[in-house]
GROMACS .gro file of N, CA and C in nm:
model
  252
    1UNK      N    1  -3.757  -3.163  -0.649
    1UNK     CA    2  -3.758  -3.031  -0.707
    1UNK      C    3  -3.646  -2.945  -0.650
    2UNK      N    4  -3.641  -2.924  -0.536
    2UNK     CA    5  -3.555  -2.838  -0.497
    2UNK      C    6  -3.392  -2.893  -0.469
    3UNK      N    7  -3.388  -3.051  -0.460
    3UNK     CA    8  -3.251  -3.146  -0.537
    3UNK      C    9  -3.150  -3.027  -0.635
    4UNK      N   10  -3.246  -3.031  -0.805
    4UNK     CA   11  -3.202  -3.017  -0.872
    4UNK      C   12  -3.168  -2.834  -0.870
    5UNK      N   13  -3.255  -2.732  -0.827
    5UNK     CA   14  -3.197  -2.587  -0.776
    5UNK      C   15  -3.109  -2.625  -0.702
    6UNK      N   16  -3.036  -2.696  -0.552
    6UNK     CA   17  -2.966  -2.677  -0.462
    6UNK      C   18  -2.781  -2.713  -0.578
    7UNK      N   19  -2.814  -2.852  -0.644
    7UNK     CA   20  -2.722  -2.858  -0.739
    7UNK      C   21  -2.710  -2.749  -0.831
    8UNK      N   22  -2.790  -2.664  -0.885
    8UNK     CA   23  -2.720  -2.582  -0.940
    8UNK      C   24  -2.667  -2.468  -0.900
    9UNK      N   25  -2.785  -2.426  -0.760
    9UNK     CA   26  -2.716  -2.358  -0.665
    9UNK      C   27  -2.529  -2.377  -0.637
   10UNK      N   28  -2.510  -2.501  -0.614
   10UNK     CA   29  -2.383  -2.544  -0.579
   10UNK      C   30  -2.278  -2.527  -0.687
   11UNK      N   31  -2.334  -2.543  -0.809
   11UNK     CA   32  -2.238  -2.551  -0.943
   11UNK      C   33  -2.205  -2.430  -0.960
   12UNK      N   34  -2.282  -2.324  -0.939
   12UNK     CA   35  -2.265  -2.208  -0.996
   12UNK      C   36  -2.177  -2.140  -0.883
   13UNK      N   37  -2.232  -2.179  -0.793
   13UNK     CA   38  -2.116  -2.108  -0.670
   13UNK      C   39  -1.952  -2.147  -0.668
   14UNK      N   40  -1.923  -2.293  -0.783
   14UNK     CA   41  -1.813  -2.330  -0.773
   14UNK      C   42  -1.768  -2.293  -0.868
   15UNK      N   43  -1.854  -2.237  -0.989
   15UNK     CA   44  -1.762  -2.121  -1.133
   15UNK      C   45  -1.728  -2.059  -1.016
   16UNK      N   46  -1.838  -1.954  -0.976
   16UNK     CA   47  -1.776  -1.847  -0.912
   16UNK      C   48  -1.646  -1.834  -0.877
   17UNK      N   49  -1.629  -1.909  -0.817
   17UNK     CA   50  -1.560  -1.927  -0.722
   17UNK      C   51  -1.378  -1.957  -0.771
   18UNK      N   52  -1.428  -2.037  -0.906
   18UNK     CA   53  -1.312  -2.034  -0.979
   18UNK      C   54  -1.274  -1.911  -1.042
   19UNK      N   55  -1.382  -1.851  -1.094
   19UNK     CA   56  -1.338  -1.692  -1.160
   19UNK      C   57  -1.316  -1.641  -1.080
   20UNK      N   58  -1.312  -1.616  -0.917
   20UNK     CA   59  -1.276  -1.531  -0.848
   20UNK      C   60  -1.127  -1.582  -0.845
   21UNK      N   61  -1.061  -1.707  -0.813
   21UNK     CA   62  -0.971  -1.739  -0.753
   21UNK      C   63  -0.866  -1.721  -0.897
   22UNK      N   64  -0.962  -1.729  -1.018
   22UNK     CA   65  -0.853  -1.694  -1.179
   22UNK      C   66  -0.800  -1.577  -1.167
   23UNK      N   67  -0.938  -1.456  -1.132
   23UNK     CA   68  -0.875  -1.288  -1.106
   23UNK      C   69  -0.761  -1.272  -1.049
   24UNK      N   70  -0.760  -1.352  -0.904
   24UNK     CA   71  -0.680  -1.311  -0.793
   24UNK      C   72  -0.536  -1.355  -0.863
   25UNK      N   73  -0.518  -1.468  -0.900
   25UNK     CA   74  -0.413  -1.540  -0.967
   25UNK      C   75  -0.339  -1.445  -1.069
   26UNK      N   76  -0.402  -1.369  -1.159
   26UNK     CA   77  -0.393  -1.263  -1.279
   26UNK      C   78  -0.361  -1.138  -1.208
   27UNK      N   79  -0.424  -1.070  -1.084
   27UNK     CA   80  -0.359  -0.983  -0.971
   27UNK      C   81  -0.261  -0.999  -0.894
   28UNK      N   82  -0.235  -1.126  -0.862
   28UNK     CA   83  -0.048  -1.167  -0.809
   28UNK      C   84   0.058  -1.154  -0.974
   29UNK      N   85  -0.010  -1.223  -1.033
   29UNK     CA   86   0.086  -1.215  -1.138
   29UNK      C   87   0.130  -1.119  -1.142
   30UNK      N   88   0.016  -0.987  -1.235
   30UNK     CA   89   0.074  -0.885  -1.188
   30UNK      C   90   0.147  -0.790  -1.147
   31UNK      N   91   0.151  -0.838  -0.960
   31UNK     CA   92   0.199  -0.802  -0.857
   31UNK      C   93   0.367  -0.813  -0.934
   32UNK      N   94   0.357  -0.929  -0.927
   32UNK     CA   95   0.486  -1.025  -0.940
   32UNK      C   96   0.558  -0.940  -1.050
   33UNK      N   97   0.489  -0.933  -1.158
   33UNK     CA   98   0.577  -0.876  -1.333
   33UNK      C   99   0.606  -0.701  -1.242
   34UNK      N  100   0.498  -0.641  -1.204
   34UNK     CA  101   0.505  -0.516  -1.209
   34UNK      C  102   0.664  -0.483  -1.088
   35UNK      N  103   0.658  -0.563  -1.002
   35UNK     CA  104   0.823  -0.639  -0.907
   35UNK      C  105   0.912  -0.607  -0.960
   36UNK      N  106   0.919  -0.678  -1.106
   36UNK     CA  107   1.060  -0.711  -1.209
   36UNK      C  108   1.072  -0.596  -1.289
   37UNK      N  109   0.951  -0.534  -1.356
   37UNK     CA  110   0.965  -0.448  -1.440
   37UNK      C  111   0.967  -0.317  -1.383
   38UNK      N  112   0.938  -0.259  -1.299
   38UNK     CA  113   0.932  -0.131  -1.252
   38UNK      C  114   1.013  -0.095  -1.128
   39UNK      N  115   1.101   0.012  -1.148
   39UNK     CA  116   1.269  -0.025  -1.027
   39UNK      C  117   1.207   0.161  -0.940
   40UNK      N  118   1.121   0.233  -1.043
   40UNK     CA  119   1.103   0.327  -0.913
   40UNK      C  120   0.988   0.308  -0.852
   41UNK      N  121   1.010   0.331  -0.709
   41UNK     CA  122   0.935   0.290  -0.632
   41UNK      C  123   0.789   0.384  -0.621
   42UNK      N  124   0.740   0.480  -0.688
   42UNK     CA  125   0.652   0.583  -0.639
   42UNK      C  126   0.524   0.500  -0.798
   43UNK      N  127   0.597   0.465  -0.866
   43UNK     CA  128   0.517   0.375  -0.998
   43UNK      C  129   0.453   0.226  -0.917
   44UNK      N  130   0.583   0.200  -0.851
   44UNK     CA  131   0.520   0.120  -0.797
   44UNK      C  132   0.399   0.081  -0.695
   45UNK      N  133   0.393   0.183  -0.616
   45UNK     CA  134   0.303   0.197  -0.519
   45UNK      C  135   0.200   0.225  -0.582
   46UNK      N  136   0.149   0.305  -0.690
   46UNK     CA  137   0.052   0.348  -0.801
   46UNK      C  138   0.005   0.209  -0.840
   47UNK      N  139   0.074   0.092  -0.894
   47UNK     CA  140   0.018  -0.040  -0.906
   47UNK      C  141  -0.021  -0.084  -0.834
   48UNK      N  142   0.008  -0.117  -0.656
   48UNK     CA  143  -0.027  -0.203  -0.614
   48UNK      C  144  -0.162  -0.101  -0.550
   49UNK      N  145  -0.178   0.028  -0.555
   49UNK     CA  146  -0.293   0.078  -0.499
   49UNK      C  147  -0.418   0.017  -0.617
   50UNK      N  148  -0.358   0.007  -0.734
   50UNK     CA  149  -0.443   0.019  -0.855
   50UNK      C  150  -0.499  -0.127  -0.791
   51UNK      N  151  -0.420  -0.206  -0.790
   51UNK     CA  152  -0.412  -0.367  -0.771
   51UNK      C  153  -0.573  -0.392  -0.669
   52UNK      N  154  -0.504  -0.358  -0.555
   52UNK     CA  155  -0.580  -0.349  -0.440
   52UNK      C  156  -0.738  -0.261  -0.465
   53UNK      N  157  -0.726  -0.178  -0.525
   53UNK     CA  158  -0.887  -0.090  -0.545
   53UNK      C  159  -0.977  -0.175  -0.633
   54UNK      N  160  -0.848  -0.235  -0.754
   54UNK     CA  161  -0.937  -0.298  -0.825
   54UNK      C  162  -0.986  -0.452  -0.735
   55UNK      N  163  -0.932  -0.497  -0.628
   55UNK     CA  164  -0.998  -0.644  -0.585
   55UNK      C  165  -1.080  -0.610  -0.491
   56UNK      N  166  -1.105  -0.451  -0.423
   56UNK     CA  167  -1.190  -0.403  -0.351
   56UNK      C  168  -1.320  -0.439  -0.420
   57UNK      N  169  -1.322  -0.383  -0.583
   57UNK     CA  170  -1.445  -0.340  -0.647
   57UNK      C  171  -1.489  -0.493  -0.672
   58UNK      N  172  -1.402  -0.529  -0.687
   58UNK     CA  173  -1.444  -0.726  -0.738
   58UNK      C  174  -1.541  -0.773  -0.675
   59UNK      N  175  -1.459  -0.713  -0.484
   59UNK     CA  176  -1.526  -0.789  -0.385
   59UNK      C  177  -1.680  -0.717  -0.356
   60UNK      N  178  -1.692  -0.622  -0.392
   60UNK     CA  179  -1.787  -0.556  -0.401
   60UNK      C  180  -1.929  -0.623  -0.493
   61UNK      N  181  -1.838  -0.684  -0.674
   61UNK     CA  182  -1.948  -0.718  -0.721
   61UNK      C  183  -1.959  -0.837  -0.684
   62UNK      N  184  -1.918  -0.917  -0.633
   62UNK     CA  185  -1.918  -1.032  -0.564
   62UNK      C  186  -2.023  -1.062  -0.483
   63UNK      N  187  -2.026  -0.978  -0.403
   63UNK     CA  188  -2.126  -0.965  -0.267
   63UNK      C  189  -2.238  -0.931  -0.296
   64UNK      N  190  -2.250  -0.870  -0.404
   64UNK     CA  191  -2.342  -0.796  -0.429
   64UNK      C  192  -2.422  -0.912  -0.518
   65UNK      N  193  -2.347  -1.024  -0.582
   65UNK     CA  194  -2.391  -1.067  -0.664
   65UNK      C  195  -2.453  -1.207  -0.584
   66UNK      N  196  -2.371  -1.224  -0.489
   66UNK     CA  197  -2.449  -1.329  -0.388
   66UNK      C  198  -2.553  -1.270  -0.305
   67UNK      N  199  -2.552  -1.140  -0.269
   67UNK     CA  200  -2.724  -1.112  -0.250
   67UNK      C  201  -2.839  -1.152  -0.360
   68UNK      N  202  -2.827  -1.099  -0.430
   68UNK     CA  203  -2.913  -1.126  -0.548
   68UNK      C  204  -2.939  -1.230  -0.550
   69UNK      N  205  -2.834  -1.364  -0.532
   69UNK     CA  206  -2.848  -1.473  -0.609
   69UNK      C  207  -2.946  -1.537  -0.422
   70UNK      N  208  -2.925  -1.497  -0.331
   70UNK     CA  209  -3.001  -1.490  -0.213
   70UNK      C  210  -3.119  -1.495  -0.209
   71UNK      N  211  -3.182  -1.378  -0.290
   71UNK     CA  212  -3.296  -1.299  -0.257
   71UNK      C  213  -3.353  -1.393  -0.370
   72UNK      N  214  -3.277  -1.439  -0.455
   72UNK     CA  215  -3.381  -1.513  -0.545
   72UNK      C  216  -3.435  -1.597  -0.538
   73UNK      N  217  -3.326  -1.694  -0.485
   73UNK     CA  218  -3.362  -1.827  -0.409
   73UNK      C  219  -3.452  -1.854  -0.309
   74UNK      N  220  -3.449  -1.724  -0.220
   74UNK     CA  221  -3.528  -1.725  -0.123
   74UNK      C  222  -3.706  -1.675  -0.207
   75UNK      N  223  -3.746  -1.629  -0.241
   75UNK     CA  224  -3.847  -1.612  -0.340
   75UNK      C  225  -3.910  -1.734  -0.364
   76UNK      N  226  -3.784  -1.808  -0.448
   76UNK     CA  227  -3.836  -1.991  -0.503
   76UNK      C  228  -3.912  -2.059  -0.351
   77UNK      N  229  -3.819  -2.067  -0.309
   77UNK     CA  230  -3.853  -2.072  -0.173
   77UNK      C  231  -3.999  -2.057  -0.106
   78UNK      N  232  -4.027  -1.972  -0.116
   78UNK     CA  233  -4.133  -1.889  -0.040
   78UNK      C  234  -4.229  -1.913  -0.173
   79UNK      N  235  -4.204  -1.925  -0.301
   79UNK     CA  236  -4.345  -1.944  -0.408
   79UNK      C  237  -4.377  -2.112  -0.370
   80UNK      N  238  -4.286  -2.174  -0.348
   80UNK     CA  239  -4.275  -2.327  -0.326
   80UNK      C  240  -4.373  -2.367  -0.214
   81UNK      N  241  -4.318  -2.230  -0.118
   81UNK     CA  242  -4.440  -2.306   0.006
   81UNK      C  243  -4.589  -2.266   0.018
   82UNK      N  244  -4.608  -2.151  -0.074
   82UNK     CA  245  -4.808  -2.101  -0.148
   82UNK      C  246  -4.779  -2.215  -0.182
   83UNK      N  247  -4.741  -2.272  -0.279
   83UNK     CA  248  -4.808  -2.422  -0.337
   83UNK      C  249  -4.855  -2.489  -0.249
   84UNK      N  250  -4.768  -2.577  -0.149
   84UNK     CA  251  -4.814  -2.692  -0.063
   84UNK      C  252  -4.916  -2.599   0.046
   0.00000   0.00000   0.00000
């Protein structure tokens, strides 16, 4: 029983994990275009604050979203052992 939760436990943590690492990839890019295309520097700093606030908030739902996914598991958990 708990085999087949720990595997999906695991699967889902490895989307995650890819959508996090796709964001970050799409936030260098970015980084990178906003480099080439923008020559004054006060625009620029405006992006990379934007850049940076926005991977703050990411990391935010992130964390937030592995509590949850915590507290749930732990629940299964704890209904699993009233049974036995």
């Amino acid at each position: 029983m708990f085999t087949d939760d720990k595997n999906d436990f695991i699967k889902n943590w490895a989307i995650a994990g890819i959508i996090f690492l796709s964001l970050i990839a799409v936030a260098v890019t970015i980084y990178f275009i906003s480099m080439i295309l923008i020559t004054d520097k006060t625009e620029l700093l405006k992006k990379y604050e934007y850049i940076i606030e926005s991977l703050k908030v990411l990391g935010l739902f992130i964390s937030g979203g592995a509590v949850i996914v915590n507290v749930y598991f732990a629940g299964r958990r704890a209904e699993a052992m009233e049974e036995t």
